[in-house]
mmCIF file of C-alpha atoms and ligand atoms in Angstrom:
data_model
loop_
_atom_site.group_PDB
_atom_site.id
_atom_site.type_symbol
_atom_site.label_atom_id
_atom_site.label_comp_id
_atom_site.label_asym_id
_atom_site.label_seq_id
_atom_site.Cartn_x
_atom_site.Cartn_y
_atom_site.Cartn_z
ATOM 1 C CA MET A 26 215.391 -2.238 22.397
ATOM 2 C CA ILE A 27 216.601 0.807 24.280
ATOM 3 C CA ASN A 28 218.274 -0.214 27.568
ATOM 4 C CA VAL A 29 217.294 2.525 30.264
ATOM 5 C CA ALA A 30 218.618 3.024 33.559
ATOM 6 C CA VAL A 31 216.808 5.137 36.119
ATOM 7 C CA ASN A 32 218.923 6.758 38.770
ATOM 8 C CA GLY A 33 216.536 7.923 41.546
ATOM 9 C CA TYR A 34 213.625 5.689 42.208
ATOM 10 C CA GLY A 35 211.361 8.005 44.374
ATOM 11 C CA THR A 36 208.143 9.925 43.441
ATOM 12 C CA ILE A 37 208.900 10.431 39.831
ATOM 13 C CA GLY A 38 211.685 7.638 39.320
ATOM 14 C CA LYS A 39 209.418 4.731 40.310
ATOM 15 C CA ARG A 40 206.555 5.959 38.062
ATOM 16 C CA VAL A 41 209.014 6.328 34.898
ATOM 17 C CA ALA A 42 210.516 2.586 35.704
ATOM 18 C CA ASP A 43 206.869 1.403 35.603
ATOM 19 C CA ALA A 44 206.154 3.039 32.189
ATOM 20 C CA ILE A 45 209.355 2.010 30.741
ATOM 21 C CA VAL A 46 208.483 -1.747 31.395
ATOM 22 C CA GLN A 47 205.327 -1.119 29.459
ATOM 23 C CA GLN A 48 207.025 0.151 26.421
ATOM 24 C CA PRO A 49 207.606 -2.806 23.604
ATOM 25 C CA ASP A 50 210.860 -0.769 22.496
ATOM 26 C CA MET A 51 212.502 -0.249 25.945
ATOM 27 C CA LYS A 52 214.130 -2.281 28.559
ATOM 28 C CA LEU A 53 214.745 -1.207 32.140
ATOM 29 C CA ILE A 54 218.120 -2.198 33.128
ATOM 30 C CA GLY A 55 218.130 -0.721 36.542
ATOM 31 C CA VAL A 56 216.824 1.673 39.173
ATOM 32 C CA SER A 57 218.658 3.072 42.162
ATOM 33 C CA LYS A 58 218.150 4.130 45.812
ATOM 34 C CA THR A 59 220.383 5.671 48.572
ATOM 35 C CA ARG A 60 218.217 4.240 51.374
ATOM 36 C CA PRO A 61 217.106 0.697 52.144
ATOM 37 C CA ASN A 62 213.476 1.677 52.609
ATOM 38 C CA HIS A 63 209.982 0.243 51.438
ATOM 39 C CA GLU A 64 210.889 1.673 47.982
ATOM 40 C CA ALA A 65 213.926 -0.379 47.806
ATOM 41 C CA ILE A 66 211.998 -3.673 48.692
ATOM 42 C CA THR A 67 209.153 -2.815 46.268
ATOM 43 C CA ALA A 68 211.646 -2.730 43.525
ATOM 44 C CA VAL A 69 213.008 -6.069 44.474
ATOM 45 C CA GLU A 70 209.639 -7.270 44.485
ATOM 46 C CA LYS A 71 208.774 -6.005 41.112
ATOM 47 C CA LYS A 72 211.860 -7.624 40.049
ATOM 48 C CA TYR A 73 213.403 -4.405 38.758
ATOM 49 C CA PRO A 74 217.509 -4.728 39.190
ATOM 50 C CA LEU A 75 218.300 -2.577 41.998
ATOM 51 C CA TYR A 76 221.596 -0.612 42.366
ATOM 52 C CA VAL A 77 222.666 1.687 44.870
ATOM 53 C CA VAL A 78 225.274 4.685 45.321
ATOM 54 C CA LYS A 79 228.616 3.351 46.638
ATOM 55 C CA GLU A 80 228.260 4.715 50.092
ATOM 56 C CA SER A 81 224.990 2.903 50.667
ATOM 57 C CA LYS A 82 226.123 -0.654 49.979
ATOM 58 C CA LYS A 83 226.621 -1.707 53.374
ATOM 59 C CA SER A 84 223.377 -0.370 54.707
ATOM 60 C CA PHE A 85 221.644 -2.488 51.935
ATOM 61 C CA LEU A 86 223.473 -5.736 52.969
ATOM 62 C CA LYS A 87 222.604 -5.073 56.651
ATOM 63 C CA ALA A 88 219.000 -4.693 55.620
ATOM 64 C CA GLY A 89 219.294 -7.906 53.683
ATOM 65 C CA ILE A 90 217.880 -6.314 50.503
ATOM 66 C CA LYS A 91 219.347 -7.821 47.340
ATOM 67 C CA ILE A 92 221.345 -5.397 45.141
ATOM 68 C CA GLU A 93 222.982 -5.820 41.777
ATOM 69 C CA GLY A 94 225.776 -3.345 42.339
ATOM 70 C CA THR A 95 226.427 0.484 42.216
ATOM 71 C CA VAL A 96 225.082 3.117 40.188
ATOM 72 C CA LYS A 97 228.231 3.150 38.156
ATOM 73 C CA GLU A 98 227.800 -0.547 37.435
ATOM 74 C CA MET A 99 224.182 0.122 36.185
ATOM 75 C CA LEU A 100 225.216 2.718 33.823
ATOM 76 C CA ASP A 101 227.701 0.248 32.108
ATOM 77 C CA GLY A 102 224.823 -1.371 30.135
ATOM 78 C CA ALA A 103 222.699 1.864 29.551
ATOM 79 C CA ASP A 104 221.842 3.352 26.081
ATOM 80 C CA ILE A 105 220.257 6.337 28.182
ATOM 81 C CA VAL A 106 219.936 7.407 31.666
ATOM 82 C CA VAL A 107 216.753 8.830 33.083
ATOM 83 C CA ASP A 108 217.807 10.701 36.533
ATOM 84 C CA ALA A 109 215.081 11.513 38.572
ATOM 85 C CA THR A 110 217.085 12.203 41.778
ATOM 86 C CA PRO A 111 216.431 15.403 44.009
ATOM 87 C CA SER A 112 216.660 18.897 42.598
ATOM 88 C CA GLY A 113 220.219 19.800 41.835
ATOM 89 C CA VAL A 114 221.717 16.284 42.443
ATOM 90 C CA GLY A 115 220.626 15.359 38.679
ATOM 91 C CA ILE A 116 222.859 17.915 37.149
ATOM 92 C CA LYS A 117 225.876 16.957 39.219
ATOM 93 C CA ASN A 118 225.358 13.583 38.524
ATOM 94 C CA TYR A 119 225.567 14.419 34.645
ATOM 95 C CA GLU A 120 229.418 14.867 35.053
ATOM 96 C CA LEU A 121 229.615 11.046 35.509
ATOM 97 C CA TYR A 122 227.060 10.321 32.721
ATOM 98 C CA LYS A 123 229.081 12.667 30.302
ATOM 99 C CA LYS A 124 232.115 10.941 31.093
ATOM 100 C CA LEU A 125 230.520 7.578 29.914
ATOM 101 C CA GLY A 126 228.914 9.265 26.906
ATOM 102 C CA ILE A 127 225.318 8.504 28.032
ATOM 103 C CA PRO A 128 222.583 10.605 26.947
ATOM 104 C CA THR A 129 220.753 11.937 29.947
ATOM 105 C CA ILE A 130 217.242 13.071 30.830
ATOM 106 C CA VAL A 131 216.913 15.186 33.888
ATOM 107 C CA GLN A 132 213.799 16.480 35.613
ATOM 108 C CA GLY A 133 212.133 19.878 35.931
ATOM 109 C CA GLY A 134 214.010 20.497 39.591
ATOM 110 C CA GLU A 135 217.057 21.415 37.355
ATOM 111 C CA SER A 136 217.953 24.652 35.799
ATOM 112 C CA LYS A 137 216.581 25.368 32.229
ATOM 113 C CA ASP A 138 220.203 27.049 31.637
ATOM 114 C CA ALA A 139 222.054 23.899 32.503
ATOM 115 C CA VAL A 140 220.668 21.731 29.497
ATOM 116 C CA GLU A 141 220.808 21.596 25.777
ATOM 117 C CA SER A 142 217.316 21.301 25.472
ATOM 118 C CA SER A 143 214.024 21.481 27.618
ATOM 119 C CA PHE A 144 211.489 19.066 26.647
ATOM 120 C CA ASN A 145 207.608 18.649 26.304
ATOM 121 C CA ALA A 146 206.424 16.228 23.803
ATOM 122 C CA ARG A 147 203.461 18.039 22.441
ATOM 123 C CA ALA A 148 205.312 21.540 22.268
ATOM 124 C CA ASN A 149 208.695 20.933 21.049
ATOM 125 C CA PHE A 150 209.365 17.023 20.737
ATOM 126 C CA GLU A 151 211.845 17.782 17.628
ATOM 127 C CA SER A 152 214.155 19.980 19.671
ATOM 128 C CA SER A 153 215.623 17.216 21.550
ATOM 129 C CA ILE A 154 216.212 14.760 18.802
ATOM 130 C CA GLY A 155 219.887 13.632 18.966
ATOM 131 C CA LYS A 156 220.683 15.898 22.098
ATOM 132 C CA SER A 157 222.654 14.363 24.919
ATOM 133 C CA LEU A 158 221.321 16.220 27.950
ATOM 134 C CA VAL A 159 217.684 16.991 28.025
ATOM 135 C CA ARG A 160 215.464 18.268 30.779
ATOM 136 C CA VAL A 161 211.507 17.336 31.037
ATOM 137 C CA VAL A 162 210.018 20.465 32.213
ATOM 138 C CA SER A 163 208.354 20.585 35.621
ATOM 139 C CA CYS A 164 204.857 19.222 36.271
ATOM 140 C CA ASN A 165 203.348 22.850 36.215
ATOM 141 C CA SER A 166 205.085 23.691 32.932
ATOM 142 C CA THR A 167 204.210 20.337 31.421
ATOM 143 C CA GLY A 168 200.497 21.139 32.168
ATOM 144 C CA LEU A 169 200.719 24.765 30.617
ATOM 145 C CA ALA A 170 202.684 23.561 27.585
ATOM 146 C CA ARG A 171 199.954 20.868 26.611
ATOM 147 C CA LEU A 172 197.244 23.380 27.081
ATOM 148 C CA LEU A 173 198.856 26.305 25.191
ATOM 149 C CA THR A 174 200.400 24.605 22.215
ATOM 150 C CA PRO A 175 196.993 23.657 20.351
ATOM 151 C CA ILE A 176 195.357 27.096 21.237
ATOM 152 C CA GLU A 177 198.757 28.749 19.782
ATOM 153 C CA GLU A 178 198.676 26.678 16.830
ATOM 154 C CA VAL A 179 194.596 27.356 16.073
ATOM 155 C CA TYR A 180 193.919 30.575 17.303
ATOM 156 C CA GLY A 181 197.284 32.321 18.103
ATOM 157 C CA ILE A 182 198.140 33.771 21.649
ATOM 158 C CA GLU A 183 198.575 37.299 22.557
ATOM 159 C CA GLN A 184 199.114 36.999 26.226
ATOM 160 C CA VAL A 185 198.683 34.317 28.955
ATOM 161 C CA ARG A 186 198.264 35.079 32.628
ATOM 162 C CA ALA A 187 198.200 32.083 34.918
ATOM 163 C CA THR A 188 197.664 31.575 38.520
ATOM 164 C CA LEU A 189 199.275 28.312 40.020
ATOM 165 C CA VAL A 190 197.437 27.030 43.243
ATOM 166 C CA ARG A 191 200.315 24.493 44.004
ATOM 167 C CA ARG A 192 200.028 21.386 46.229
ATOM 168 C CA GLY A 193 201.985 21.906 49.490
ATOM 169 C CA ALA A 194 203.837 18.591 49.305
ATOM 170 C CA ASP A 195 203.535 15.064 47.559
ATOM 171 C CA PRO A 196 201.512 12.671 49.543
ATOM 172 C CA GLY A 197 204.583 10.861 50.648
ATOM 173 C CA GLN A 198 206.346 13.915 52.276
ATOM 174 C CA PRO A 199 205.206 14.007 55.857
ATOM 175 C CA GLY A 200 207.438 16.935 56.382
ATOM 176 C CA GLY A 201 205.991 18.998 53.596
ATOM 177 C CA GLY A 202 203.553 22.014 54.082
ATOM 178 C CA PRO A 203 201.900 24.254 54.840
ATOM 179 C CA ILE A 204 199.327 22.719 56.908
ATOM 180 C CA ASN A 205 197.258 26.035 58.111
ATOM 181 C CA ASP A 206 198.243 28.572 55.706
ATOM 182 C CA VAL A 207 198.234 29.935 52.030
ATOM 183 C CA ILE A 208 201.959 30.723 51.139
ATOM 184 C CA LEU A 209 202.755 33.143 48.324
ATOM 185 C CA ASP A 210 205.292 31.121 46.518
ATOM 186 C CA PRO A 211 207.132 33.399 45.536
ATOM 187 C CA VAL A 212 206.020 36.643 46.877
ATOM 188 C CA HIS A 213 207.517 38.762 44.219
ATOM 189 C CA LEU A 214 205.525 38.701 40.640
ATOM 190 C CA PRO A 215 205.616 37.239 38.199
ATOM 191 C CA SER A 216 206.849 33.724 39.468
ATOM 192 C CA HIS A 217 209.562 31.876 37.672
ATOM 193 C CA HIS A 218 207.170 29.392 36.007
ATOM 194 C CA GLY A 219 206.645 31.588 33.176
ATOM 195 C CA PRO A 220 210.011 31.756 32.000
ATOM 196 C CA ASP A 221 210.323 27.826 32.511
ATOM 197 C CA VAL A 222 207.038 27.252 30.065
ATOM 198 C CA LYS A 223 209.131 29.565 27.589
ATOM 199 C CA SER A 224 211.671 27.046 27.638
ATOM 200 C CA VAL A 225 209.283 24.987 25.534
ATOM 201 C CA LEU A 226 207.276 27.171 24.152
ATOM 202 C CA PRO A 227 209.740 30.352 23.273
ATOM 203 C CA GLY A 228 207.075 32.424 21.287
ATOM 204 C CA ILE A 229 204.347 32.616 24.037
ATOM 205 C CA ASN A 230 203.830 35.728 26.221
ATOM 206 C CA ILE A 231 203.041 34.234 29.670
ATOM 207 C CA ASP A 232 202.967 35.697 33.222
ATOM 208 C CA THR A 233 202.332 33.330 36.231
ATOM 209 C CA LEU A 234 201.737 33.891 39.936
ATOM 210 C CA ALA A 235 201.978 30.892 42.415
ATOM 211 C CA LEU A 236 200.694 30.030 45.759
ATOM 212 C CA LYS A 237 201.114 26.967 47.980
ATOM 213 C CA VAL A 238 198.072 25.501 49.721
ATOM 214 C CA PRO A 239 197.595 22.774 52.304
ATOM 215 C CA THR A 240 196.588 19.663 49.838
ATOM 216 C CA THR A 241 199.061 17.049 48.592
ATOM 217 C CA LEU A 242 196.476 15.836 45.852
ATOM 218 C CA MET A 243 196.915 17.962 42.625
ATOM 219 C CA HIS A 244 197.935 21.483 41.504
ATOM 220 C CA ILE A 245 195.060 23.758 40.247
ATOM 221 C CA HIS A 246 195.649 26.454 37.468
ATOM 222 C CA VAL A 247 193.531 29.430 36.777
ATOM 223 C CA VAL A 248 194.298 30.452 33.343
ATOM 224 C CA ASN A 249 193.398 33.544 31.344
ATOM 225 C CA ILE A 250 194.425 33.724 27.732
ATOM 226 C CA THR A 251 194.202 36.717 25.417
ATOM 227 C CA LEU A 252 193.865 34.961 21.887
ATOM 228 C CA LYS A 253 194.843 36.812 18.520
ATOM 229 C CA GLY A 254 192.074 35.097 16.600
ATOM 230 C CA ASP A 255 188.269 34.986 17.292
ATOM 231 C CA ALA A 256 186.997 32.092 19.488
ATOM 232 C CA GLU A 257 183.836 30.649 20.745
ATOM 233 C CA LYS A 258 183.316 28.072 23.363
ATOM 234 C CA ALA A 259 182.364 24.986 21.526
ATOM 235 C CA GLY A 260 185.209 25.250 19.104
ATOM 236 C CA MET A 261 187.752 25.649 22.062
ATOM 237 C CA CYS A 262 186.393 22.580 23.953
ATOM 238 C CA GLU A 263 186.164 20.567 20.673
ATOM 239 C CA LEU A 264 189.968 21.576 19.989
ATOM 240 C CA LEU A 265 191.139 20.653 23.691
ATOM 241 C CA SER A 266 188.954 17.462 23.795
ATOM 242 C CA GLY A 267 191.092 16.223 20.693
ATOM 243 C CA GLU A 268 194.175 16.451 22.738
ATOM 244 C CA SER A 269 194.999 12.808 23.769
ATOM 245 C CA ARG A 270 196.797 14.288 27.095
ATOM 246 C CA ILE A 271 193.716 16.522 28.039
ATOM 247 C CA HIS A 272 190.682 15.299 29.930
ATOM 248 C CA MET A 273 187.649 17.407 29.451
ATOM 249 C CA VAL A 274 185.872 17.131 32.695
ATOM 250 C CA ALA A 275 182.141 17.277 31.956
ATOM 251 C CA ALA A 276 179.405 18.737 34.017
ATOM 252 C CA GLU A 277 177.726 15.280 34.379
ATOM 253 C CA GLU A 278 180.731 13.983 36.268
ATOM 254 C CA GLU A 279 179.880 16.164 39.197
ATOM 255 C CA ILE A 280 183.428 16.600 39.769
ATOM 256 C CA LYS A 281 184.087 20.095 41.609
ATOM 257 C CA GLY A 282 187.744 19.655 42.783
ATOM 258 C CA ILE A 283 190.641 17.691 42.966
ATOM 259 C CA ALA A 284 189.460 15.164 45.359
ATOM 260 C CA GLY A 285 186.861 13.947 42.862
ATOM 261 C CA LEU A 286 189.441 13.646 40.016
ATOM 262 C CA LYS A 287 191.596 11.497 42.336
ATOM 263 C CA GLU A 288 188.614 9.464 43.383
ATOM 264 C CA LEU A 289 187.938 9.131 39.694
ATOM 265 C CA ALA A 290 191.349 7.854 38.996
ATOM 266 C CA LEU A 291 191.144 5.253 41.900
ATOM 267 C CA ASP A 292 187.802 4.098 40.690
ATOM 268 C CA LEU A 293 189.231 3.445 37.446
ATOM 269 C CA GLY A 294 191.909 1.470 38.875
ATOM 270 C CA ARG A 295 194.799 3.796 37.874
ATOM 271 C CA PRO A 296 198.335 2.840 39.260
ATOM 272 C CA ARG A 297 198.809 4.940 42.332
ATOM 273 C CA GLY A 298 195.703 6.917 41.512
ATOM 274 C CA ASP A 299 197.884 8.720 38.802
ATOM 275 C CA LEU A 300 196.232 10.990 36.406
ATOM 276 C CA TRP A 301 198.460 11.276 33.542
ATOM 277 C CA GLU A 302 196.405 14.025 31.640
ATOM 278 C CA ASN A 303 195.643 17.527 32.261
ATOM 279 C CA CYS A 304 192.185 17.970 33.791
ATOM 280 C CA VAL A 305 190.329 20.812 32.294
ATOM 281 C CA TRP A 306 186.708 21.555 33.392
ATOM 282 C CA GLU A 307 184.361 22.099 30.495
ATOM 283 C CA GLU A 308 182.263 24.165 32.367
ATOM 284 C CA SER A 309 184.940 26.460 33.066
ATOM 285 C CA VAL A 310 185.823 27.367 29.627
ATOM 286 C CA SER A 311 184.679 30.867 29.004
ATOM 287 C CA VAL A 312 185.362 32.596 25.833
ATOM 288 C CA ASP A 313 184.547 36.060 24.847
ATOM 289 C CA ASN A 314 185.838 36.666 21.493
ATOM 290 C CA LYS A 315 189.455 37.001 22.231
ATOM 291 C CA GLU A 316 189.422 36.695 25.810
ATOM 292 C CA MET A 317 189.140 33.100 27.409
ATOM 293 C CA TYR A 318 189.227 31.608 31.032
ATOM 294 C CA LEU A 319 189.308 27.952 32.246
ATOM 295 C CA PHE A 320 190.419 25.755 35.436
ATOM 296 C CA GLN A 321 192.789 23.045 34.952
ATOM 297 C CA ALA A 322 193.957 20.190 37.521
ATOM 298 C CA ILE A 323 197.526 18.787 37.295
ATOM 299 C CA HIS A 324 198.559 15.799 39.001
ATOM 300 C CA GLN A 325 202.168 16.527 39.894
ATOM 301 C CA GLU A 326 203.572 13.192 40.560
ATOM 302 C CA ALA A 327 202.187 11.797 37.306
ATOM 303 C CA ASP A 328 201.827 14.241 34.139
ATOM 304 C CA VAL A 329 205.686 14.214 33.614
ATOM 305 C CA VAL A 330 205.739 10.529 33.274
ATOM 306 C CA PRO A 331 204.633 10.058 29.616
ATOM 307 C CA GLU A 332 206.951 13.192 28.616
ATOM 308 C CA ASN A 333 210.084 11.144 29.857
ATOM 309 C CA ILE A 334 209.110 8.261 27.700
ATOM 310 C CA ASP A 335 208.735 10.592 24.845
ATOM 311 C CA ALA A 336 212.077 12.283 25.672
ATOM 312 C CA ILE A 337 213.667 8.740 25.394
ATOM 313 C CA ARG A 338 212.622 8.230 22.205
ATOM 314 C CA ALA A 339 213.351 11.658 20.763
ATOM 315 C CA MET A 340 216.799 11.351 22.140
ATOM 316 C CA VAL A 341 218.136 8.007 20.982
ATOM 317 C CA LYS A 342 215.656 6.713 18.305
ATOM 318 C CA GLU A 343 214.606 7.961 15.183
ATOM 319 C CA CYS A 344 211.049 8.239 15.593
ATOM 320 C CA GLY A 345 208.512 11.203 15.151
ATOM 321 C CA ARG A 346 206.417 13.058 17.787
ATOM 322 C CA GLU A 347 203.184 11.577 16.698
ATOM 323 C CA GLU A 348 204.367 8.231 16.632
ATOM 324 C CA SER A 349 206.085 8.093 20.100
ATOM 325 C CA MET A 350 203.096 9.895 21.862
ATOM 326 C CA GLU A 351 200.622 7.490 20.442
ATOM 327 C CA LEU A 352 202.798 4.617 21.621
ATOM 328 C CA THR A 353 203.373 5.935 24.871
ATOM 329 C CA ASP A 354 199.492 6.645 25.314
ATOM 330 C CA ARG A 355 198.485 3.202 23.938
ATOM 331 C CA THR A 356 200.834 1.262 26.480
ATOM 332 C CA MET A 357 200.248 3.445 29.370
ATOM 333 C CA GLY A 358 196.357 3.643 28.901
ATOM 334 C CA MET A 359 196.164 7.220 28.527
ATOM 335 C CA GLY A 360 192.494 8.625 28.391
ATOM 336 C CA LEU A 361 189.767 8.355 30.921
ATOM 337 C CA GLY A 362 187.341 6.441 28.674
ATOM 338 C CA ARG A 363 185.074 9.092 27.823
HETATM 339 N N1 NAP B 406 207.286 15.375 42.878
HETATM 340 C C1 NAP B 406 206.724 16.035 41.944
HETATM 341 O O1 NAP B 406 205.991 16.223 42.278
HETATM 342 C C2 NAP B 406 207.790 16.298 40.992
HETATM 343 C C3 NAP B 406 206.934 16.688 39.720
HETATM 344 C C4 NAP B 406 207.634 16.794 38.622
HETATM 345 C C5 NAP B 406 209.016 17.032 38.713
HETATM 346 N N2 NAP B 406 209.886 16.862 39.712
HETATM 347 C C6 NAP B 406 211.310 16.623 39.618
HETATM 348 O O2 NAP B 406 211.600 15.274 39.478
HETATM 349 C C7 NAP B 406 212.925 15.371 40.357
HETATM 350 C C8 NAP B 406 212.843 14.271 41.367
HETATM 351 O O3 NAP B 406 211.968 14.647 42.180
HETATM 352 P P1 NAP B 406 211.071 13.583 43.170
HETATM 353 O O4 NAP B 406 209.954 14.245 43.754
HETATM 354 O O5 NAP B 406 210.598 12.163 42.332
HETATM 355 O O6 NAP B 406 212.227 13.084 44.440
HETATM 356 P P2 NAP B 406 212.185 12.026 45.370
HETATM 357 O O7 NAP B 406 210.865 11.556 45.586
HETATM 358 O O8 NAP B 406 212.712 12.664 46.690
HETATM 359 O O9 NAP B 406 213.027 10.960 45.021
HETATM 360 C C9 NAP B 406 214.159 11.073 44.758
HETATM 361 C C10 NAP B 406 215.005 9.872 44.588
HETATM 362 O O10 NAP B 406 216.391 9.792 44.314
HETATM 363 C C11 NAP B 406 216.922 8.972 45.194
HETATM 364 N N3 NAP B 406 218.502 9.777 45.451
HETATM 365 C C12 NAP B 406 218.805 10.560 46.123
HETATM 366 N N4 NAP B 406 220.031 11.117 46.037
HETATM 367 C C13 NAP B 406 220.552 10.228 45.076
HETATM 368 C C14 NAP B 406 221.876 10.192 44.519
HETATM 369 N N5 NAP B 406 222.896 10.896 44.947
HETATM 370 N N6 NAP B 406 222.032 9.258 43.619
HETATM 371 C C15 NAP B 406 221.014 8.294 43.323
HETATM 372 N N7 NAP B 406 219.706 8.419 43.684
HETATM 373 C C16 NAP B 406 219.357 9.304 44.617
HETATM 374 C C17 NAP B 406 216.320 8.821 46.321
HETATM 375 O O11 NAP B 406 216.757 7.595 47.090
HETATM 376 P P3 NAP B 406 216.569 7.555 48.389
HETATM 377 O O12 NAP B 406 215.001 7.702 48.664
HETATM 378 O O13 NAP B 406 216.791 6.280 48.708
HETATM 379 O O14 NAP B 406 217.180 8.622 49.253
HETATM 380 C C18 NAP B 406 214.931 8.815 45.673
HETATM 381 O O15 NAP B 406 214.710 7.444 45.302
HETATM 382 C C19 NAP B 406 213.393 16.662 40.813
HETATM 383 O O16 NAP B 406 214.051 17.303 39.825
HETATM 384 C C20 NAP B 406 211.824 17.320 41.059
HETATM 385 O O17 NAP B 406 212.093 18.599 41.013
HETATM 386 C C21 NAP B 406 209.027 16.590 40.969
#
């Protein structure tokens, strides 16, 4: 069993904790919080051992929430730590993990230049084997890496141009936005997302542009790829359908946007309405010899979760990519049953 600590029980951390509990080869030894709010209470209700940063101990005692100790004490029993604290905190926390000799996974909010290896299971699982500090790339980069890897393998990619229409905030962030605008984020082009994708797919030529829009549900990617080899639509759709972490949205589903996808996830009883898969609209896949276009939706809160599970195995267990992805997919219930 791999003993895993999750430092930071927020949007990403609570989902990763739930996925760890589902793995036959992993044990969740603790999760951490700084504030004694509803998420802390839920963690205790789920019987997750709850730890806190030292300074917060008093506030938890005052709120009557049972804690097991401090983050440092949680780390005592850890074979690996998944840090899901806010951007910039994870890399600071690494000083402690390093001192304790604990292999560490940080999230996409940390800089690609601060880690030994960036990770996406489909694109570069092997690069993180035996590493001490690995970063699971952001939700957008995860979505692009999953899409581009099989296309590069089969057809070769000359150039990718992707426009990322990003959700303004997560549903649990009332202070996010915009609420009545479309923000050019950033205004200068291309955006930083392309170089981030290259941290797991260094050979791909990719330029990205990004906008922020008033929704909390999902991101949409508008993707144009110039292929090296000739392709046709049927072959491309067959290739993408064969990917376990890509769902091809069929015309018969009559889903024309992200609200429909979230409704589908909720109807299927997915926890928190999570969509771990890229959702590619089959109708949007247009291929004219070497030029192709498509729309895909990415659930920002969910797609990196299975990637964190695979990163754990890559770092501390002698396990191949296919074996790990198959186990993660099976235990989490990947695939929308179509
Ligand atoms: N949200 C997304 O859509 C998304 C997608 C992909 C990747 N990411 C990346 O994932 C990381 C986490 O993002 P998130 O959205 O999950 O953040 P979040 O919802 O704000 O959660 C952060 C968690 O970290 C805890 N925390 C804060 N400071 C801490 C500290 N010093 N020590 C221990 N725990 C601390 C917070 O606890 P309290 O609430 O108790 O303070 C909270 O539970 C970031 O790098 C982000 O860029 C986010």
